[in-house]
Amino acid sequence: MIKAIEYQGFRNLINGRLEFARDFNFITGENGAGKTNLLEMIYYAGMASSFRAREERRLICFGEDHLRIDASSKNRQGTIYLDHTRKRLSLQGNEISRVTDFVGWLGVVILSIDDIWIIRGSPGRRRYFLDWAVARISPSYLGNLIAYRKVLKQRNRALQLFENNGNVRVLDALDEELIKYGNRIYEVRKDKLVALREYYNEIANRMGLKKFDFSYRCSADDMKLDTSQLERIRKREIALGQSLIGPHRDDLYFTIDGRAMQYYASEGEERVAAISLKLAEAEMYYRLKQERPVLLLDEVGAELDNFKKGLLLEQLKGQVFYASTQMPGFNGIYQDRDLSFFIIKGGVIEVSPAH
Amino acid sequence: MRLLEELIEKLQWLPGIGRKSALRLAFYLQKMDEAKVKELAGTIVRARTSLKECIICHNLTETNPCPICTDKSRVQDRICVVEQPSDVMIIERIGEYRGLYHILHGVISPINNMGPKDLRIDSLLKRVSQNKIDEVIIATNPTTDGDITAVYIAKLLKPLNIKITRIARGLPTGSDIEFADKITIAKALEGRQEI
Ligand SMILES: Nc1ncnc2c1ncn2[C@@H]1O[C@H](COP(=O)(O)OP(=O)(O)OP(=O)(O)O)[C@@H](O)[C@H]1O
Ligand SMILES: [Mg+2]
Ligand SMILES: [Zn+2]
């Protein structure tokens, strides 16, 4: 839970300090007012990266030379300073040298309307979702993933060069490294996928009338790489100059009533699937860390019918930030909850009196 | 100013020297004692012309074979394989290791077009099979390429039936031997594991 945030030089937001409600924080404002920027800032405070800017420098307000964010939870305090040449992170006032030691001091999960592309988009998009959902709760996973990618790059190059001056023993060495890191990734994925699927089924089936499910499409036998599999396909890999099996070729296959979502689901159903997946990620985080991540909802639910919108709001657990051009409809669920309303105009955030 | 411009340009031939550093160095050299500058230039030229690769271990040396290879007090049946001559200097400075070395002069990296043929690997194989070698310690850096090279060498030497070890991963990943402090390297050498 994030209690307060103090900020300078972040995007279009005018420097200030905000205190948040324990349960629901509603953020409204016109297009371009800075709603997404506020959510992005909260995400950045916890993850030290953005969910939309590849280049972090873009986060610094036009014309400013640095940004600074101080965020505090119940018992922790994280600070990020960024200028055009360096980034400084600290926790409880102590400087942190490795980003991986900082990430996740504050758990955050972002839900946005772009999430529909996890369901609709390319397999790469789904792997990206899966990898980050897992990396967040399993620190060594990210390291293995990075190592795997580096080996993969070398291996693909070696396969392409093979016809000219290839060396079988080099390929053997690369196979061994690929197997080592690939299997470490598989071990963790295997374990986490069971949990993710269980929560996804629970949440999605509470929101929809049809049966939502997914399965893991694995390019390797039994989610395990070994030399005999790689030997079997080596000729083909050399011909194509590409590594054909491993965690980088797998996919999540989403179904609705047993049929492929990509072909048979309505847009609203795809949105339910995407939202459920993100909430399942949050649930997975909670079960492991015994602490609910902050949920950031950007315009989510706008396309859902009122009934589903109500169901969605009921599913949200922990501290919620809900940004929209319009206030959501109100029903009983807000009673006895700690609420705050923020109105943004041109980057100025005002706390509005409770409704 | 032509000469100054030329100096600035040529200083940039060195790795890690951009225009800014080159400028700084060039002006610094002008302020330095002339005799000192001559001494520096002379040493650079002398080092370059008289340092050669040792015919046995491929370390840089003035005498051939190098002082380490000819030092009979060193353990003769143990070879530590490293990427660069600078790695030898670091391990020697700690002074715990008493065996011999073999310098690869690089690592296997298909992306950079570096294969086994570009490294001193054939001579390692020859050296190990023709001498009574008890253990080969592979101390390439704990990077992707360093690991691939280590696995490659281990596979290559396997038929010879000798003990092959890899230094422990006590080194922070992603960093080169050069940047690791002495204690970590000493520990890494101590905690090497058979592969
Ligand atoms: N680095 C920056 N410095 C200053 N302003 C910026 C910076 N980056 C983005 N902006 C501006 O911030 C404004 C608000 O963006 P934001 O995405 O938060 O709007 P929003 O309230 O979410 O709008 P919408 O309802 O359209 O999604 C944009 O007009 C954008 O030009
Ligand atoms: Mg927005
Ligand atoms: Zn020598």
Short mmCIF file of C-alpha atoms in Angstrom, two decimals, chain A residues 72-349:
data_model
loop_
_atom_site.label_atom_id
_atom_site.label_comp_id
_atom_site.label_asym_id
_atom_site.label_seq_id
_atom_site.Cartn_x
_atom_site.Cartn_y
_atom_site.Cartn_z
CA SER A 72 6.17 5.82 1.33
CA SER A 73 4.22 2.75 2.33
CA LYS A 74 3.25 1.73 5.84
CA ASN A 75 6.79 0.96 6.89
CA ARG A 76 9.04 1.63 3.94
CA GLN A 77 10.22 4.54 1.94
CA GLY A 78 11.65 4.57 -1.56
CA THR A 79 13.24 7.39 -3.49
CA ILE A 80 14.08 7.71 -7.16
CA TYR A 81 16.17 10.48 -8.62
CA LEU A 82 16.75 10.64 -12.36
CA ASP A 83 18.56 13.16 -14.49
CA HIS A 84 19.92 12.95 -18.01
CA THR A 85 23.04 11.10 -16.99
CA ARG A 86 22.23 8.97 -13.96
CA LYS A 87 19.63 7.37 -11.81
CA ARG A 88 19.79 7.03 -8.05
CA LEU A 89 17.66 4.71 -5.98
CA SER A 90 17.33 4.51 -2.27
CA LEU A 91 15.29 2.61 0.30
CA GLN A 92 14.81 4.01 3.80
CA GLY A 93 17.39 6.60 2.88
CA ASN A 94 20.09 4.08 1.95
CA GLU A 95 21.41 4.17 -1.57
CA ILE A 96 20.74 0.95 -3.54
CA SER A 97 23.23 0.09 -6.26
CA ARG A 98 21.39 -2.74 -8.02
CA VAL A 99 17.98 -2.12 -9.55
CA THR A 100 16.96 -5.68 -8.74
CA ASP A 101 17.32 -4.92 -5.03
CA PHE A 102 14.96 -1.98 -5.38
CA VAL A 103 12.28 -3.38 -7.65
CA GLY A 104 9.23 -4.57 -5.85
CA TRP A 105 9.70 -2.82 -2.50
CA LEU A 106 6.22 -1.67 -3.38
CA GLY A 107 4.17 -4.20 -5.33
CA VAL A 108 2.21 -2.72 -8.22
CA VAL A 109 0.13 -4.20 -11.01
CA ILE A 110 -1.15 -2.05 -13.84
CA LEU A 111 -4.37 -2.81 -15.70
CA SER A 112 -4.99 -0.87 -18.86
CA ILE A 113 -7.09 -1.17 -21.97
CA ASP A 114 -3.94 -2.20 -23.87
CA ASP A 115 -3.99 -5.47 -21.93
CA ILE A 116 -6.39 -6.83 -24.51
CA TRP A 117 -3.30 -7.27 -26.70
CA ILE A 118 -2.04 -9.94 -24.35
CA ILE A 119 -4.96 -12.05 -25.57
CA ARG A 120 -5.13 -10.78 -29.17
CA GLY A 121 -1.51 -10.06 -29.94
CA SER A 122 1.52 -12.11 -30.85
CA PRO A 123 2.96 -14.91 -28.68
CA GLY A 124 5.77 -12.53 -27.74
CA ARG A 125 3.27 -10.32 -25.98
CA ARG A 126 2.01 -13.23 -23.87
CA ARG A 127 5.53 -14.38 -23.02
CA TYR A 128 6.35 -10.83 -21.96
CA PHE A 129 3.37 -10.79 -19.63
CA LEU A 130 4.23 -14.19 -18.20
CA ASP A 131 7.89 -13.41 -17.70
CA TRP A 132 7.22 -10.19 -15.83
CA ALA A 133 4.48 -11.69 -13.69
CA VAL A 134 6.93 -14.39 -12.63
CA ALA A 135 10.03 -12.18 -12.37
CA ARG A 136 8.23 -9.96 -9.90
CA ILE A 137 7.91 -12.75 -7.38
CA SER A 138 10.99 -14.79 -8.25
CA PRO A 139 14.17 -12.70 -8.23
CA SER A 140 16.47 -15.31 -9.77
CA TYR A 141 14.08 -15.76 -12.70
CA LEU A 142 15.02 -12.47 -14.29
CA GLY A 143 18.73 -13.26 -14.11
CA ASN A 144 18.21 -16.61 -15.79
CA LEU A 145 16.03 -15.05 -18.44
CA ILE A 146 18.67 -12.48 -19.30
CA ALA A 147 21.37 -15.16 -19.43
CA TYR A 148 19.14 -17.35 -21.62
CA ARG A 149 18.57 -14.53 -24.10
CA LYS A 150 22.29 -13.87 -24.39
CA VAL A 151 23.00 -17.54 -25.09
CA LEU A 152 20.15 -17.61 -27.57
CA LYS A 153 21.57 -14.70 -29.54
CA GLN A 154 24.97 -16.38 -29.77
CA ARG A 155 23.39 -19.68 -30.66
CA ASN A 156 21.26 -18.24 -33.47
CA ARG A 157 24.34 -16.59 -34.91
CA ALA A 158 26.30 -19.82 -34.65
CA LEU A 159 23.51 -21.68 -36.47
CA GLN A 160 23.54 -19.08 -39.25
CA LEU A 161 27.31 -19.24 -39.62
CA PHE A 162 27.45 -22.99 -39.45
CA GLU A 163 27.46 -23.73 -43.18
CA ASN A 164 30.53 -21.55 -43.73
CA ASN A 165 32.95 -22.35 -40.96
CA GLY A 166 30.84 -24.03 -38.36
CA ASN A 167 32.20 -26.06 -35.54
CA VAL A 168 30.06 -28.83 -34.10
CA ARG A 169 31.69 -28.57 -30.71
CA VAL A 170 30.79 -24.88 -30.45
CA LEU A 171 27.18 -25.78 -31.11
CA ASP A 172 27.41 -28.49 -28.46
CA ALA A 173 28.69 -25.95 -25.94
CA LEU A 174 25.91 -23.56 -26.84
CA ASP A 175 23.36 -26.36 -26.49
CA GLU A 176 24.62 -27.10 -23.02
CA GLU A 177 24.23 -23.47 -21.93
CA LEU A 178 20.82 -23.19 -23.58
CA ILE A 179 19.65 -26.31 -21.75
CA LYS A 180 21.02 -25.07 -18.44
CA TYR A 181 19.25 -21.71 -18.45
CA GLY A 182 16.21 -22.95 -20.38
CA ASN A 183 15.50 -25.60 -17.78
CA ARG A 184 15.88 -23.16 -14.91
CA ILE A 185 13.24 -21.01 -16.60
CA TYR A 186 11.02 -24.01 -17.18
CA GLU A 187 11.22 -25.12 -13.56
CA VAL A 188 9.92 -21.78 -12.33
CA ARG A 189 7.35 -21.35 -15.08
CA LYS A 190 5.96 -24.82 -14.41
CA ASP A 191 5.44 -24.01 -10.79
CA LYS A 192 4.00 -20.51 -11.24
CA LEU A 193 1.74 -21.41 -14.15
CA VAL A 194 -0.25 -23.78 -11.99
CA ALA A 195 -1.04 -20.99 -9.56
CA LEU A 196 -1.67 -18.40 -12.26
CA ARG A 197 -4.12 -20.67 -14.05
CA GLU A 198 -5.98 -21.52 -10.88
CA TYR A 199 -6.54 -17.83 -10.00
CA TYR A 200 -7.33 -16.94 -13.59
CA ASN A 201 -10.02 -19.60 -13.80
CA GLU A 202 -11.51 -18.49 -10.51
CA ILE A 203 -11.61 -14.80 -11.36
CA ALA A 204 -12.65 -15.08 -15.02
CA ASN A 205 -15.39 -17.55 -14.33
CA ARG A 206 -16.80 -15.31 -11.65
CA MET A 207 -17.03 -12.49 -14.20
CA GLY A 208 -18.23 -14.36 -17.26
CA LEU A 209 -20.91 -16.90 -17.90
CA LYS A 210 -18.73 -19.01 -20.14
CA LYS A 211 -15.79 -21.16 -19.19
CA PHE A 212 -12.48 -19.26 -19.42
CA ASP A 213 -9.22 -21.19 -19.40
CA PHE A 214 -5.71 -21.27 -20.79
CA SER A 215 -3.03 -23.85 -21.36
CA TYR A 216 0.68 -23.73 -21.95
CA ARG A 217 1.89 -24.51 -25.44
CA CYS A 218 5.40 -25.80 -25.03
CA SER A 219 7.86 -26.17 -27.88
CA ALA A 220 9.94 -28.64 -25.87
CA ASP A 221 8.82 -32.06 -24.62
CA ASP A 222 7.40 -31.96 -21.08
CA MET A 223 8.76 -28.47 -20.40
CA LYS A 224 12.29 -29.73 -20.39
CA LEU A 225 15.19 -29.25 -22.79
CA ASP A 226 17.76 -31.97 -23.36
CA THR A 227 20.51 -32.86 -25.80
CA SER A 228 18.55 -35.57 -27.57
CA GLN A 229 15.75 -33.16 -28.48
CA LEU A 230 18.23 -30.60 -29.75
CA GLU A 231 20.15 -33.19 -31.73
CA ARG A 232 16.96 -34.33 -33.40
CA ILE A 233 16.25 -30.87 -34.78
CA ARG A 234 19.78 -29.64 -35.35
CA LYS A 235 19.68 -30.00 -39.15
CA ARG A 236 16.49 -28.00 -39.30
CA GLU A 237 17.84 -25.35 -36.96
CA ILE A 238 20.95 -24.96 -39.10
CA ALA A 239 18.85 -24.72 -42.26
CA LEU A 240 16.69 -22.01 -40.71
CA GLY A 241 19.45 -20.34 -38.72
CA GLN A 242 17.20 -20.18 -35.67
CA SER A 243 16.74 -21.85 -32.33
CA LEU A 244 13.42 -23.65 -32.62
CA ILE A 245 12.67 -24.94 -29.15
CA GLY A 246 12.85 -23.48 -25.68
CA PRO A 247 11.07 -20.97 -23.44
CA HIS A 248 11.39 -18.31 -26.16
CA ARG A 249 9.11 -20.27 -28.50
CA ASP A 250 6.30 -21.15 -26.11
CA ASP A 251 2.88 -19.59 -25.85
CA LEU A 252 -0.22 -19.33 -23.72
CA TYR A 253 -3.31 -20.61 -25.44
CA PHE A 254 -6.53 -18.98 -24.24
CA THR A 255 -9.86 -20.67 -24.64
CA ILE A 256 -13.48 -19.85 -24.01
CA ASP A 257 -15.80 -22.82 -23.67
CA GLY A 258 -12.93 -24.87 -25.03
CA ARG A 259 -12.49 -22.84 -28.22
CA ALA A 260 -9.60 -20.57 -29.19
CA MET A 261 -10.28 -17.08 -27.83
CA GLN A 262 -8.42 -15.45 -30.68
CA TYR A 263 -11.04 -16.70 -33.15
CA TYR A 264 -14.24 -17.05 -31.19
CA ALA A 265 -14.38 -14.52 -28.36
CA SER A 266 -16.23 -11.20 -28.41
CA GLU A 267 -14.29 -8.07 -27.58
CA GLY A 268 -15.91 -7.82 -24.16
CA GLU A 269 -14.94 -11.42 -23.47
CA GLU A 270 -11.37 -10.71 -24.49
CA ARG A 271 -11.35 -7.80 -22.06
CA VAL A 272 -12.67 -9.99 -19.26
CA ALA A 273 -9.86 -12.44 -20.00
CA ALA A 274 -7.22 -9.70 -19.98
CA ILE A 275 -8.48 -8.19 -16.72
CA SER A 276 -8.70 -11.60 -15.08
CA LEU A 277 -5.19 -12.40 -16.10
CA LYS A 278 -3.86 -9.23 -14.48
CA LEU A 279 -5.87 -9.85 -11.34
CA ALA A 280 -4.54 -13.40 -11.28
CA GLU A 281 -1.05 -11.94 -11.43
CA ALA A 282 -1.92 -9.73 -8.45
CA GLU A 283 -3.31 -12.73 -6.56
CA MET A 284 -0.17 -14.73 -7.25
CA TYR A 285 1.88 -11.87 -5.85
CA TYR A 286 -0.31 -11.71 -2.77
CA ARG A 287 -0.13 -15.43 -1.96
CA LEU A 288 3.63 -15.35 -2.13
CA LYS A 289 4.36 -12.04 -0.43
CA GLN A 290 1.41 -11.97 1.94
CA GLU A 291 0.89 -8.39 0.87
CA ARG A 292 -1.53 -7.13 -1.75
CA PRO A 293 0.01 -5.22 -4.64
CA VAL A 294 -1.32 -1.78 -5.45
CA LEU A 295 -3.74 -2.04 -8.38
CA LEU A 296 -3.58 0.69 -10.97
CA LEU A 297 -6.55 0.74 -13.33
CA ASP A 298 -6.33 3.02 -16.33
CA GLU A 299 -9.69 3.47 -18.03
CA VAL A 300 -10.32 -0.23 -17.44
CA GLY A 301 -13.87 -1.41 -17.53
CA ALA A 302 -15.11 1.46 -19.69
CA GLU A 303 -16.13 -0.97 -22.41
CA LEU A 304 -17.76 -3.47 -20.12
CA ASP A 305 -21.50 -3.60 -19.60
CA ASN A 306 -22.71 -2.25 -16.26
CA PHE A 307 -23.22 -5.69 -14.81
CA LYS A 308 -19.63 -6.72 -15.58
CA LYS A 309 -18.32 -3.39 -14.42
CA GLY A 310 -19.92 -4.05 -11.06
CA LEU A 311 -18.45 -7.54 -10.97
CA LEU A 312 -15.02 -6.15 -11.79
CA LEU A 313 -15.11 -3.63 -8.98
CA GLU A 314 -16.06 -6.38 -6.56
CA GLN A 315 -13.00 -8.38 -7.56
CA LEU A 316 -10.55 -5.64 -6.72
CA LYS A 317 -8.71 -6.33 -3.51
CA GLY A 318 -6.22 -4.17 -1.72
CA GLN A 319 -5.49 -0.57 -2.53
CA VAL A 320 -6.92 0.56 -5.86
CA PHE A 321 -6.26 3.54 -8.11
CA TYR A 322 -8.92 4.02 -10.72
CA ALA A 323 -8.33 6.60 -13.45
CA SER A 324 -11.06 7.56 -15.89
CA THR A 325 -12.50 10.56 -17.69
CA GLN A 326 -15.71 9.76 -15.87
CA MET A 327 -16.48 8.68 -12.35
CA PRO A 328 -17.60 5.08 -12.29
CA GLY A 329 -21.17 4.41 -11.26
CA PHE A 330 -21.51 3.94 -7.55
CA ASN A 331 -23.03 1.06 -5.78
CA GLY A 332 -22.96 -0.41 -2.31
CA ILE A 333 -19.41 -1.71 -2.45
CA TYR A 334 -17.84 1.58 -1.41
CA GLN A 335 -19.65 1.72 1.87
CA ASP A 336 -17.36 1.73 4.88
CA ARG A 337 -14.32 1.96 2.62
CA ASP A 338 -11.63 4.58 2.81
CA LEU A 339 -12.02 6.66 -0.38
CA SER A 340 -10.30 9.64 -1.98
CA PHE A 341 -11.13 11.60 -5.10
CA PHE A 342 -8.53 13.38 -7.18
CA ILE A 343 -9.26 15.77 -9.98
CA ILE A 344 -6.48 16.57 -12.45
CA LYS A 345 -6.41 19.64 -14.65
CA GLY A 346 -3.35 20.37 -16.74
CA GLY A 347 -1.09 18.45 -14.39
CA VAL A 348 -2.42 20.06 -11.23
CA ILE A 349 -3.89 17.47 -8.88
#
